Amino acid sequence: MEDWLKFLSANVISQILETAFQWFVVVDRDSKIIYINDEYCHFLEVSREEAIGKHVADVIENSEMHLVMERGTAEIAAPHYIKGTYMLANRVPIVMDGEIIGAFGSVIFRDMNDWKKLSSHVRKTMDQIETNINQYRESFYNLADIKGISQTIRKIKETIATIAPTKLPVLIEGEIGTGKEMFAQSIHGLSNRAENYFVKINCSTIPKELLEEEIFGRWEVYQDVKKGRIQRAEGGTLFIEEINELPITLQAKLLKALQDQKIQPLGTDEEITIDVRFILSSNVSLADMVKTKHFREDLFYKIQAITLQIPPLRDRIEDLPELIQTFLSKYSVEAGRRGIKIDRKAWWSLQQYDWPGNVRELQNVLQAIIHLAEGNQITFDVLPLHIRRQKTTFSKSNSTLEEMLFQVEGQILQEYLDNEKDKMEIAKKLGISRSTLYEKIKKHNL
């Protein structure tokens, strides 16, 4: 510091002291004032010439500058009662070669009301920041949030754990409502980029003529580069949703970003180097789009090496009980209806429905029926009409033998439970032990 201070003239230092603090005073080892800024003098109703050379206690009411030097310790934001009001002041000893040669004081709040207002504002701001952080944490999914016991889901979770630490692009394919973003966030959360941004862009919700600027940014004169989503994801992950909606004209530009980790914003010939991990999703088969020339073959082969095929809910029906319980617990707490349950007939109807809208539809239905339920039980009559009117049969399409057997077993158990109250009698008719019957009832949440 001493090196650059010698380049500052006395006039410059004086300007700094006059303007950097509201009120500022410096005393020597005898507690006599050797400097006081004009603002402080104006408040004290004394001229600078009158103040300098006097003991600080003779000029500043209730001053403790001399006590600070005696104790040798600074006082930060200490209350100071002066001219009928409390202020907050800093009092700091000046030490040179291990010896206290003076002290300086500055008033940081001239009115305690100002401090209270600021304190209140800071608390509100911090509360809002904390709320936003908590909301972000709550809305950001990790691997544990992916629910399901099916072989397909277990395999996908294993794959995510394996490929997450890499920088390889990942393609996630699945119907609308299958929760593709949850899987993308889980990959980011397990990567070494987890502390950096997870940025997303949905190609189906942004006008095609604006997509290039939104993804790659734009060079604007006098403003440098207006950042696109790729630049915002620097050091982190960019999740491009519904990549199947990206125009062919932009697919080549995205391919270059993936291959070279360089982009060219609109309005310039300059290239910018990037460090971004790409995760992409599609609600249709990109392989089929390549065949019909609606998706670039070279881009497809760049991103398809790691592809997660998220099955529709109807093809992993054994995951439904856990999903229902998870969402039921979450939404019942949000609705202030803790302990709410689903009766047996309603359970069976929910399990028989094929859920064309997938997990998203399941979430929406459960949110609604929690509010419609009377008392602490969700009954069949509060289910949506299209679910109540469904045919109680299982679907063979795209189902494995294990899944079909699961559905048939549940249907048989439901029929017996509807017509017989004695569990021992049901077990006897089915040729199984009562304990086995209870295990199966629990498995099917009947």
CSV table of C-alpha atoms in Angstrom, one decimal:
chain,number,residue,atom,x,y,z
A,1,MET,CA,0.0,0.0,0.0
A,2,GLU,CA,2.8,2.4,0.9
A,3,ASP,CA,4.1,2.1,-2.7
A,4,TRP,CA,1.0,3.5,-4.3
A,5,LEU,CA,0.2,6.0,-1.5
A,6,LYS,CA,3.3,8.0,-2.4
A,7,PHE,CA,1.7,8.8,-5.8
A,8,LEU,CA,-1.3,10.4,-4.1
A,9,SER,CA,-1.0,14.1,-3.5
A,10,ALA,CA,-2.2,15.7,-0.2
A,11,ASN,CA,-5.1,17.2,-2.2
A,12,VAL,CA,-6.2,13.8,-3.4
A,13,ILE,CA,-6.0,12.3,0.0
A,14,SER,CA,-8.0,15.2,1.4
A,15,GLN,CA,-10.7,14.7,-1.2
A,16,ILE,CA,-10.9,11.0,-0.2
A,17,LEU,CA,-11.3,11.8,3.5
A,18,GLU,CA,-13.9,14.5,2.8
A,19,THR,CA,-16.1,12.3,0.7
A,20,ALA,CA,-15.5,8.7,1.5
A,21,PHE,CA,-17.2,9.0,5.0
A,22,GLN,CA,-20.2,10.9,6.2
A,23,TRP,CA,-18.4,12.0,9.3
A,24,PHE,CA,-14.7,11.3,10.0
A,25,VAL,CA,-12.2,12.4,12.6
A,26,VAL,CA,-8.5,11.5,13.4
A,27,VAL,CA,-6.8,12.1,16.8
A,28,ASP,CA,-3.2,11.8,17.9
A,29,ARG,CA,-1.8,9.9,20.8
A,30,ASP,CA,-2.9,12.7,23.1
A,31,SER,CA,-6.5,12.4,21.8
A,32,LYS,CA,-6.2,15.8,20.2
A,33,ILE,CA,-7.9,16.2,16.8
A,34,ILE,CA,-5.5,16.4,13.9
A,35,TYR,CA,-8.2,16.0,11.2
A,36,ILE,CA,-12.0,16.3,10.9
A,37,ASN,CA,-14.0,16.5,7.7
A,38,ASP,CA,-16.2,19.4,6.9
A,39,GLU,CA,-19.5,17.4,7.1
A,40,TYR,CA,-18.7,16.5,10.7
A,41,CYS,CA,-17.9,20.1,11.6
A,42,HIS,CA,-21.1,21.3,10.1
A,43,PHE,CA,-23.1,18.8,12.2
A,44,LEU,CA,-21.2,19.7,15.4
A,45,GLU,CA,-21.6,23.4,14.6
A,46,VAL,CA,-17.9,24.1,14.9
A,47,SER,CA,-15.3,25.3,12.4
A,48,ARG,CA,-12.5,23.1,11.4
A,49,GLU,CA,-10.0,25.6,12.7
A,50,GLU,CA,-11.7,25.6,16.1
A,51,ALA,CA,-11.8,21.8,16.3
A,52,ILE,CA,-8.2,21.0,15.3
A,53,GLY,CA,-5.8,20.9,18.3
A,54,LYS,CA,-8.5,20.4,20.8
A,55,HIS,CA,-9.1,17.2,22.9
A,56,VAL,CA,-11.7,15.1,21.1
A,57,ALA,CA,-13.9,15.0,24.2
A,58,ASP,CA,-14.2,18.8,24.2
A,59,VAL,CA,-15.5,18.8,20.6
A,60,ILE,CA,-17.5,15.6,20.3
A,61,GLU,CA,-20.1,14.8,22.9
A,62,ASN,CA,-19.6,11.4,24.7
A,63,SER,CA,-16.6,10.6,22.6
A,64,GLU,CA,-14.7,7.4,23.5
A,65,MET,CA,-11.8,7.8,21.1
A,66,HIS,CA,-9.3,8.2,24.0
A,67,LEU,CA,-10.7,5.1,25.7
A,68,VAL,CA,-10.2,3.1,22.5
A,69,MET,CA,-6.6,4.0,22.5
A,70,GLU,CA,-6.2,3.0,26.1
A,71,ARG,CA,-7.8,-0.4,25.5
A,72,GLY,CA,-6.0,-0.9,22.2
A,73,THR,CA,-9.1,-2.6,20.6
A,74,ALA,CA,-11.4,-1.3,17.9
A,75,GLU,CA,-15.1,-0.7,18.3
A,76,ILE,CA,-17.1,-1.4,15.2
A,77,ALA,CA,-20.7,-0.2,14.9
A,78,ALA,CA,-20.7,1.0,18.5
A,79,PRO,CA,-23.7,3.1,19.7
A,80,HIS,CA,-22.8,6.8,20.2
A,81,TYR,CA,-25.3,9.2,21.9
A,82,ILE,CA,-24.8,12.6,20.5
A,83,LYS,CA,-27.1,15.7,20.3
A,84,GLY,CA,-30.2,13.8,21.5
A,85,THR,CA,-29.9,10.7,19.3
A,86,TYR,CA,-28.1,7.5,19.0
A,87,MET,CA,-25.7,6.9,16.1
A,88,LEU,CA,-23.5,4.0,15.1
A,89,ALA,CA,-19.8,4.7,14.9
A,90,ASN,CA,-16.5,2.9,14.3
A,91,ARG,CA,-13.5,3.8,16.5
A,92,VAL,CA,-10.2,2.2,15.5
A,93,PRO,CA,-6.7,2.6,17.0
A,94,ILE,CA,-3.9,3.6,14.6
A,95,VAL,CA,-0.8,1.3,15.2
A,96,MET,CA,2.7,1.9,13.8
A,97,ASP,CA,5.6,-0.3,14.7
A,98,GLY,CA,3.6,-1.9,17.4
A,99,GLU,CA,2.7,1.3,19.1
A,100,ILE,CA,-0.6,3.2,19.2
A,101,ILE,CA,0.0,6.6,17.7
A,102,GLY,CA,-3.6,7.8,17.4
A,103,ALA,CA,-7.1,6.7,16.4
A,104,PHE,CA,-9.7,7.5,13.8
A,105,GLY,CA,-13.5,7.5,14.1
A,106,SER,CA,-16.2,7.4,11.5
A,107,VAL,CA,-20.0,7.6,11.8
A,108,ILE,CA,-21.7,4.9,9.7
A,109,PHE,CA,-25.3,5.7,10.6
A,110,ARG,CA,-26.2,9.2,11.6
A,111,ASP,CA,-29.6,8.0,12.8
A,112,MET,CA,-30.6,4.7,14.4
A,113,ASN,CA,-33.8,4.8,12.4
A,114,ASP,CA,-31.8,4.6,9.2
A,115,TRP,CA,-30.0,1.6,10.6
A,116,LYS,CA,-33.3,0.0,11.6
A,117,LYS,CA,-34.7,0.6,8.1
A,118,LEU,CA,-31.6,-0.9,6.5
A,119,SER,CA,-31.5,-3.8,9.0
A,120,SER,CA,-35.2,-4.5,8.2
A,121,HIS,CA,-34.4,-4.3,4.5
A,122,VAL,CA,-31.4,-6.5,4.8
A,123,ARG,CA,-33.4,-9.1,6.7
A,124,LYS,CA,-36.2,-9.1,4.2
A,125,THR,CA,-33.7,-9.3,1.4
A,126,MET,CA,-31.9,-12.2,3.0
A,127,ASP,CA,-35.2,-13.9,3.7
A,128,GLN,CA,-36.1,-13.6,0.1
A,129,ILE,CA,-32.7,-14.9,-1.1
A,130,GLU,CA,-33.1,-17.8,1.3
A,131,THR,CA,-36.6,-18.5,0.0
A,132,ASN,CA,-35.4,-18.4,-3.6
A,133,ILE,CA,-32.6,-20.7,-2.8
A,134,ASN,CA,-34.9,-23.1,-1.0
A,135,GLN,CA,-37.4,-23.0,-3.9
A,136,TYR,CA,-34.6,-23.7,-6.3
A,137,ARG,CA,-33.4,-26.6,-4.2
A,138,GLU,CA,-36.9,-28.0,-3.9
A,139,SER,CA,-37.5,-27.7,-7.6
A,140,PHE,CA,-34.1,-29.2,-8.5
A,141,TYR,CA,-34.2,-32.9,-8.8
A,142,ASN,CA,-31.6,-35.5,-7.9
A,143,LEU,CA,-31.3,-39.2,-8.5
A,144,ALA,CA,-33.2,-40.0,-5.3
A,145,ASP,CA,-36.2,-38.2,-6.7
A,146,ILE,CA,-36.6,-40.6,-9.5
A,147,LYS,CA,-39.1,-43.1,-8.1
A,148,GLY,CA,-39.7,-46.6,-9.3
A,149,ILE,CA,-38.8,-50.3,-8.7
A,150,SER,CA,-39.1,-51.4,-12.4
A,151,GLN,CA,-36.1,-52.9,-14.1
A,152,THR,CA,-36.2,-50.1,-16.7
A,153,ILE,CA,-36.0,-47.3,-14.1
A,154,ARG,CA,-33.3,-49.1,-12.1
A,155,LYS,CA,-31.2,-49.5,-15.3
A,156,ILE,CA,-31.6,-45.8,-16.2
A,157,LYS,CA,-30.5,-44.7,-12.7
A,158,GLU,CA,-27.5,-46.9,-13.0
A,159,THR,CA,-26.6,-45.4,-16.4
A,160,ILE,CA,-27.0,-41.9,-15.0
A,161,ALA,CA,-24.6,-42.6,-12.1
A,162,THR,CA,-22.1,-44.0,-14.6
A,163,ILE,CA,-22.2,-41.2,-17.3
A,164,ALA,CA,-22.9,-38.2,-15.1
A,165,PRO,CA,-19.2,-37.4,-14.3
A,166,THR,CA,-18.3,-37.3,-18.0
A,167,LYS,CA,-18.7,-34.4,-20.3
A,168,LEU,CA,-20.4,-36.5,-23.0
A,169,PRO,CA,-23.6,-35.2,-24.5
A,170,VAL,CA,-26.8,-37.1,-23.5
A,171,LEU,CA,-30.0,-37.6,-25.4
A,172,ILE,CA,-33.2,-38.2,-23.4
A,173,GLU,CA,-36.1,-39.6,-25.4
A,174,GLY,CA,-39.6,-40.0,-23.9
A,175,GLU,CA,-43.2,-39.1,-24.3
A,176,ILE,CA,-44.5,-35.7,-23.1
A,177,GLY,CA,-45.0,-35.8,-19.3
A,178,THR,CA,-42.5,-38.6,-18.6
A,179,GLY,CA,-40.2,-36.2,-16.6
A,180,LYS,CA,-37.3,-35.8,-18.9
A,181,GLU,CA,-36.1,-32.7,-17.1
A,182,MET,CA,-35.9,-34.6,-13.8
A,183,PHE,CA,-33.4,-37.0,-15.4
A,184,ALA,CA,-31.4,-34.2,-17.0
A,185,GLN,CA,-31.1,-32.4,-13.6
A,186,SER,CA,-30.1,-35.7,-12.0
A,187,ILE,CA,-27.2,-36.0,-14.5
A,188,HIS,CA,-26.1,-32.4,-13.8
A,189,GLY,CA,-26.4,-32.9,-10.0
A,190,LEU,CA,-24.0,-35.9,-10.0
A,191,SER,CA,-21.5,-34.2,-12.3
A,192,ASN,CA,-18.4,-32.1,-11.4
A,193,ARG,CA,-20.4,-29.2,-12.8
A,194,ALA,CA,-23.1,-29.4,-10.1
A,195,GLU,CA,-21.9,-26.1,-8.5
A,196,ASN,CA,-22.3,-24.2,-11.8
A,197,TYR,CA,-25.4,-23.3,-13.7
A,198,PHE,CA,-28.1,-25.7,-15.1
A,199,VAL,CA,-29.6,-23.7,-18.0
A,200,LYS,CA,-32.5,-24.9,-20.1
A,201,ILE,CA,-34.2,-23.8,-23.3
A,202,ASN,CA,-37.3,-25.3,-24.8
A,203,CYS,CA,-37.2,-25.3,-28.6
A,204,SER,CA,-41.0,-25.7,-28.9
A,205,THR,CA,-41.9,-22.6,-26.8
A,206,ILE,CA,-39.7,-20.0,-28.5
A,207,PRO,CA,-40.5,-18.5,-31.9
A,208,LYS,CA,-38.3,-20.1,-34.6
A,209,GLU,CA,-37.0,-16.7,-35.7
A,210,LEU,CA,-35.7,-16.0,-32.2
A,211,LEU,CA,-34.1,-19.4,-31.4
A,212,GLU,CA,-30.7,-18.6,-32.9
A,213,GLU,CA,-30.2,-15.5,-30.8
A,214,GLU,CA,-31.6,-17.2,-27.6
A,215,ILE,CA,-29.2,-20.1,-28.0
A,216,PHE,CA,-26.1,-18.5,-29.4
A,217,GLY,CA,-26.4,-14.9,-28.4
A,218,ARG,CA,-25.9,-11.7,-30.4
A,219,TRP,CA,-23.1,-9.2,-30.9
A,220,GLU,CA,-24.3,-5.7,-30.2
A,221,VAL,CA,-22.2,-2.6,-30.9
A,222,TYR,CA,-21.0,-0.9,-27.8
A,223,GLN,CA,-22.5,-3.7,-25.6
A,224,ASP,CA,-20.2,-6.6,-26.5
A,225,VAL,CA,-22.1,-9.9,-26.7
A,226,LYS,CA,-25.7,-10.3,-25.5
A,227,LYS,CA,-25.4,-13.7,-23.9
A,228,GLY,CA,-27.4,-16.6,-25.2
A,229,ARG,CA,-28.3,-19.7,-23.2
A,230,ILE,CA,-25.0,-21.4,-24.1
A,231,GLN,CA,-22.9,-18.6,-22.7
A,232,ARG,CA,-25.1,-18.5,-19.6
A,233,ALA,CA,-24.3,-22.2,-19.0
A,234,GLU,CA,-20.6,-21.6,-19.1
A,235,GLY,CA,-18.9,-24.2,-16.9
A,236,GLY,CA,-22.2,-25.9,-16.3
A,237,THR,CA,-24.9,-27.8,-18.3
A,238,LEU,CA,-27.2,-26.7,-21.0
A,239,PHE,CA,-30.5,-28.7,-21.3
A,240,ILE,CA,-32.1,-28.3,-24.7
A,241,GLU,CA,-35.6,-29.5,-24.5
A,242,GLU,CA,-37.5,-30.8,-27.6
A,243,ILE,CA,-34.5,-30.7,-29.8
A,244,ASN,CA,-36.7,-32.3,-32.4
A,245,GLU,CA,-38.2,-28.8,-32.9
A,246,LEU,CA,-34.9,-27.1,-33.7
A,247,PRO,CA,-34.8,-25.9,-37.3
A,248,ILE,CA,-32.5,-27.7,-39.7
A,249,THR,CA,-30.7,-24.4,-40.3
A,250,LEU,CA,-29.6,-24.2,-36.7
A,251,GLN,CA,-28.7,-27.9,-36.3
A,252,ALA,CA,-25.4,-27.5,-38.1
A,253,LYS,CA,-24.5,-24.6,-35.8
A,254,LEU,CA,-25.3,-26.7,-32.8
A,255,LEU,CA,-23.2,-29.5,-34.2
A,256,LYS,CA,-20.2,-27.2,-34.3
A,257,ALA,CA,-20.7,-26.2,-30.7
A,258,LEU,CA,-20.8,-29.8,-29.7
A,259,GLN,CA,-17.8,-30.8,-31.7
A,260,ASP,CA,-15.5,-27.8,-31.3
A,261,GLN,CA,-16.8,-26.2,-28.2
A,262,LYS,CA,-17.0,-22.9,-30.1
A,263,ILE,CA,-19.9,-20.7,-31.0
A,264,GLN,CA,-20.5,-17.7,-33.3
A,265,PRO,CA,-23.0,-15.2,-32.0
A,266,LEU,CA,-25.3,-13.4,-34.4
A,267,GLY,CA,-23.8,-10.2,-35.8
A,268,THR,CA,-20.1,-11.2,-35.8
A,269,ASP,CA,-17.6,-13.5,-37.5
A,270,GLU,CA,-15.7,-14.0,-34.3
A,271,GLU,CA,-15.9,-17.3,-32.5
A,272,ILE,CA,-16.2,-17.7,-28.8
A,273,THR,CA,-14.7,-20.8,-26.9
A,274,ILE,CA,-17.2,-22.4,-24.5
A,275,ASP,CA,-17.1,-25.0,-21.8
A,276,VAL,CA,-20.6,-26.5,-21.7
A,277,ARG,CA,-22.0,-30.0,-21.2
A,278,PHE,CA,-25.1,-30.6,-23.5
A,279,ILE,CA,-28.1,-32.6,-22.5
A,280,LEU,CA,-30.9,-32.8,-25.1
A,281,SER,CA,-34.4,-34.2,-25.0
A,282,SER,CA,-37.0,-35.2,-27.6
A,283,ASN,CA,-40.6,-36.4,-27.3
A,284,VAL,CA,-40.3,-38.3,-30.6
A,285,SER,CA,-37.8,-40.7,-32.1
A,286,LEU,CA,-34.9,-38.8,-33.6
A,287,ALA,CA,-33.9,-41.9,-35.6
A,288,ASP,CA,-37.3,-41.8,-37.3
A,289,MET,CA,-36.8,-38.0,-38.0
A,290,VAL,CA,-33.4,-38.8,-39.6
A,291,LYS,CA,-35.0,-41.3,-41.9
A,292,THR,CA,-37.5,-38.6,-43.1
A,293,LYS,CA,-34.8,-36.0,-43.4
A,294,HIS,CA,-36.3,-33.8,-40.7
A,295,PHE,CA,-33.2,-34.1,-38.5
A,296,ARG,CA,-29.5,-34.0,-39.5
A,297,GLU,CA,-27.9,-37.3,-39.5
A,298,ASP,CA,-24.5,-36.0,-38.4
A,299,LEU,CA,-26.0,-34.2,-35.4
A,300,PHE,CA,-28.0,-37.3,-34.5
A,301,TYR,CA,-24.9,-39.5,-34.5
A,302,LYS,CA,-23.0,-36.9,-32.4
A,303,ILE,CA,-25.7,-37.0,-29.6
A,304,GLN,CA,-27.1,-40.5,-29.7
A,305,ALA,CA,-24.2,-42.4,-28.2
A,306,ILE,CA,-25.7,-42.1,-24.8
A,307,THR,CA,-29.5,-42.2,-25.1
A,308,LEU,CA,-31.9,-42.6,-22.1
A,309,GLN,CA,-35.2,-44.0,-23.3
A,310,ILE,CA,-37.7,-43.0,-20.6
A,311,PRO,CA,-40.7,-45.4,-20.7
A,312,PRO,CA,-44.3,-44.1,-20.5
A,313,LEU,CA,-46.0,-44.7,-17.2
A,314,ARG,CA,-48.3,-47.4,-18.7
A,315,ASP,CA,-45.2,-49.5,-19.5
A,316,ARG,CA,-43.9,-49.4,-15.9
A,317,ILE,CA,-47.1,-49.9,-14.0
A,318,GLU,CA,-45.3,-51.5,-11.1
A,319,ASP,CA,-43.8,-48.1,-10.3
A,320,LEU,CA,-47.3,-46.6,-9.9
A,321,PRO,CA,-47.8,-47.3,-6.2
A,322,GLU,CA,-44.6,-45.7,-5.2
A,323,LEU,CA,-45.3,-42.6,-7.4
A,324,ILE,CA,-48.8,-42.3,-6.0
A,325,GLN,CA,-47.6,-42.5,-2.4
A,326,THR,CA,-44.8,-39.9,-3.1
A,327,PHE,CA,-47.1,-37.4,-4.7
A,328,LEU,CA,-49.9,-38.0,-2.3
A,329,SER,CA,-47.5,-37.2,0.7
A,330,LYS,CA,-46.2,-34.1,-1.1
A,331,TYR,CA,-49.4,-32.6,-2.2
A,332,SER,CA,-51.4,-33.4,1.0
A,333,VAL,CA,-48.8,-31.5,3.0
A,334,GLU,CA,-49.0,-28.5,0.6
A,335,ALA,CA,-52.8,-28.6,0.9
A,336,GLY,CA,-52.7,-28.8,4.7
A,337,ARG,CA,-54.4,-32.2,4.7
A,338,ARG,CA,-51.9,-34.4,6.3
A,339,GLY,CA,-52.8,-38.1,6.8
A,340,ILE,CA,-55.1,-38.3,3.8
A,341,LYS,CA,-55.5,-41.7,2.3
A,342,ILE,CA,-56.9,-43.3,-0.9
A,343,ASP,CA,-59.5,-46.0,-0.4
A,344,ARG,CA,-59.2,-49.4,-2.0
A,345,LYS,CA,-61.6,-48.9,-5.0
A,346,ALA,CA,-60.0,-45.6,-5.9
A,347,TRP,CA,-56.5,-47.2,-5.6
A,348,TRP,CA,-57.5,-49.9,-8.0
A,349,SER,CA,-59.0,-47.4,-10.5
A,350,LEU,CA,-55.8,-45.4,-10.5
A,351,GLN,CA,-53.7,-48.5,-11.1
A,352,GLN,CA,-55.9,-49.6,-13.9
A,353,TYR,CA,-55.8,-46.3,-15.8
A,354,ASP,CA,-53.2,-46.2,-18.6
A,355,TRP,CA,-52.1,-42.6,-18.0
A,356,PRO,CA,-51.6,-41.2,-21.5
A,357,GLY,CA,-50.2,-38.0,-20.0
A,358,ASN,CA,-47.7,-40.0,-18.0
A,359,VAL,CA,-46.2,-38.8,-14.6
A,360,ARG,CA,-47.3,-35.2,-15.2
A,361,GLU,CA,-51.0,-36.3,-15.6
A,362,LEU,CA,-50.7,-38.4,-12.4
A,363,GLN,CA,-49.4,-35.4,-10.5
A,364,ASN,CA,-52.2,-33.1,-11.8
A,365,VAL,CA,-54.9,-35.7,-10.9
A,366,LEU,CA,-53.6,-36.2,-7.4
A,367,GLN,CA,-53.3,-32.5,-6.7
A,368,ALA,CA,-56.9,-32.1,-7.7
A,369,ILE,CA,-58.5,-35.0,-5.9
A,370,ILE,CA,-56.7,-34.1,-2.6
A,371,HIS,CA,-58.7,-30.9,-2.6
A,372,LEU,CA,-61.9,-32.6,-3.7
A,373,ALA,CA,-61.8,-35.4,-1.1
A,374,GLU,CA,-64.1,-35.2,1.9
A,375,GLY,CA,-62.6,-36.0,5.3
A,376,ASN,CA,-59.3,-37.8,5.2
A,377,GLN,CA,-60.0,-40.3,2.5
A,378,ILE,CA,-60.0,-40.1,-1.3
A,379,THR,CA,-62.9,-42.1,-2.6
A,380,PHE,CA,-63.8,-43.4,-6.1
A,381,ASP,CA,-66.4,-40.7,-6.7
A,382,VAL,CA,-63.8,-37.9,-6.6
A,383,LEU,CA,-61.7,-39.3,-9.3
A,384,PRO,CA,-62.0,-37.7,-12.8
A,385,LEU,CA,-64.8,-39.0,-14.9
A,386,HIS,CA,-62.6,-40.5,-17.6
A,387,ILE,CA,-60.7,-42.5,-15.0
A,388,ARG,CA,-63.9,-43.8,-13.4
A,389,ARG,CA,-65.3,-44.9,-16.8
A,390,GLN,CA,-62.3,-46.8,-17.9
A,391,LYS,CA,-62.5,-50.5,-18.6
A,392,THR,CA,-60.9,-52.7,-15.9
A,393,THR,CA,-58.6,-54.7,-18.0
A,394,PHE,CA,-54.9,-54.8,-18.5
A,395,SER,CA,-53.1,-53.7,-21.7
A,396,LYS,CA,-50.7,-56.1,-23.4
A,397,SER,CA,-49.2,-53.5,-25.7
A,398,ASN,CA,-45.5,-52.8,-24.9
A,399,SER,CA,-45.8,-54.7,-21.6
A,400,THR,CA,-43.4,-57.3,-20.4
A,401,LEU,CA,-44.6,-60.6,-19.0
A,402,GLU,CA,-43.7,-59.4,-15.5
A,403,GLU,CA,-45.8,-56.3,-15.9
A,404,MET,CA,-48.8,-58.2,-17.3
A,405,LEU,CA,-48.6,-60.7,-14.5
A,406,PHE,CA,-48.4,-57.8,-12.0
A,407,GLN,CA,-51.6,-56.3,-13.4
A,408,VAL,CA,-53.5,-59.6,-13.5
A,409,GLU,CA,-52.5,-60.4,-9.9
A,410,GLY,CA,-53.7,-57.1,-8.8
A,411,GLN,CA,-57.0,-57.4,-10.6
A,412,ILE,CA,-57.6,-60.9,-9.1
A,413,LEU,CA,-56.8,-59.7,-5.6
A,414,GLN,CA,-59.1,-56.6,-6.0
A,415,GLU,CA,-62.0,-58.8,-7.1
A,416,TYR,CA,-61.6,-61.1,-4.1
A,417,LEU,CA,-61.3,-58.2,-1.6
A,418,ASP,CA,-64.4,-56.6,-3.0
A,419,ASN,CA,-66.5,-59.8,-2.4
A,420,GLU,CA,-64.9,-61.3,0.7
A,421,LYS,CA,-64.0,-59.6,4.0
A,422,ASP,CA,-62.3,-62.6,5.6
A,423,LYS,CA,-58.6,-62.5,4.6
A,424,MET,CA,-58.1,-66.1,5.8
A,425,GLU,CA,-60.9,-67.2,3.5
A,426,ILE,CA,-59.3,-65.4,0.6
A,427,ALA,CA,-55.9,-66.9,1.2
A,428,LYS,CA,-57.5,-70.3,1.4
A,429,LYS,CA,-59.3,-69.8,-2.0
A,430,LEU,CA,-56.1,-68.6,-3.6
A,431,GLY,CA,-54.0,-71.4,-2.2
A,432,ILE,CA,-51.6,-69.2,-0.4
A,433,SER,CA,-50.8,-68.4,3.2
A,434,ARG,CA,-52.3,-65.4,5.0
A,435,SER,CA,-48.9,-63.8,5.4
A,436,THR,CA,-48.3,-64.1,1.6
A,437,LEU,CA,-51.7,-62.6,1.0
A,438,TYR,CA,-50.8,-59.6,3.1
A,439,GLU,CA,-47.5,-59.2,1.3
A,440,LYS,CA,-49.3,-59.1,-2.0
A,441,ILE,CA,-52.0,-56.7,-0.8
A,442,LYS,CA,-49.3,-54.4,0.4
A,443,LYS,CA,-47.4,-54.7,-2.8
A,444,HIS,CA,-50.5,-53.6,-4.8
A,445,ASN,CA,-51.5,-51.0,-2.2
A,446,LEU,CA,-54.9,-52.6,-1.9
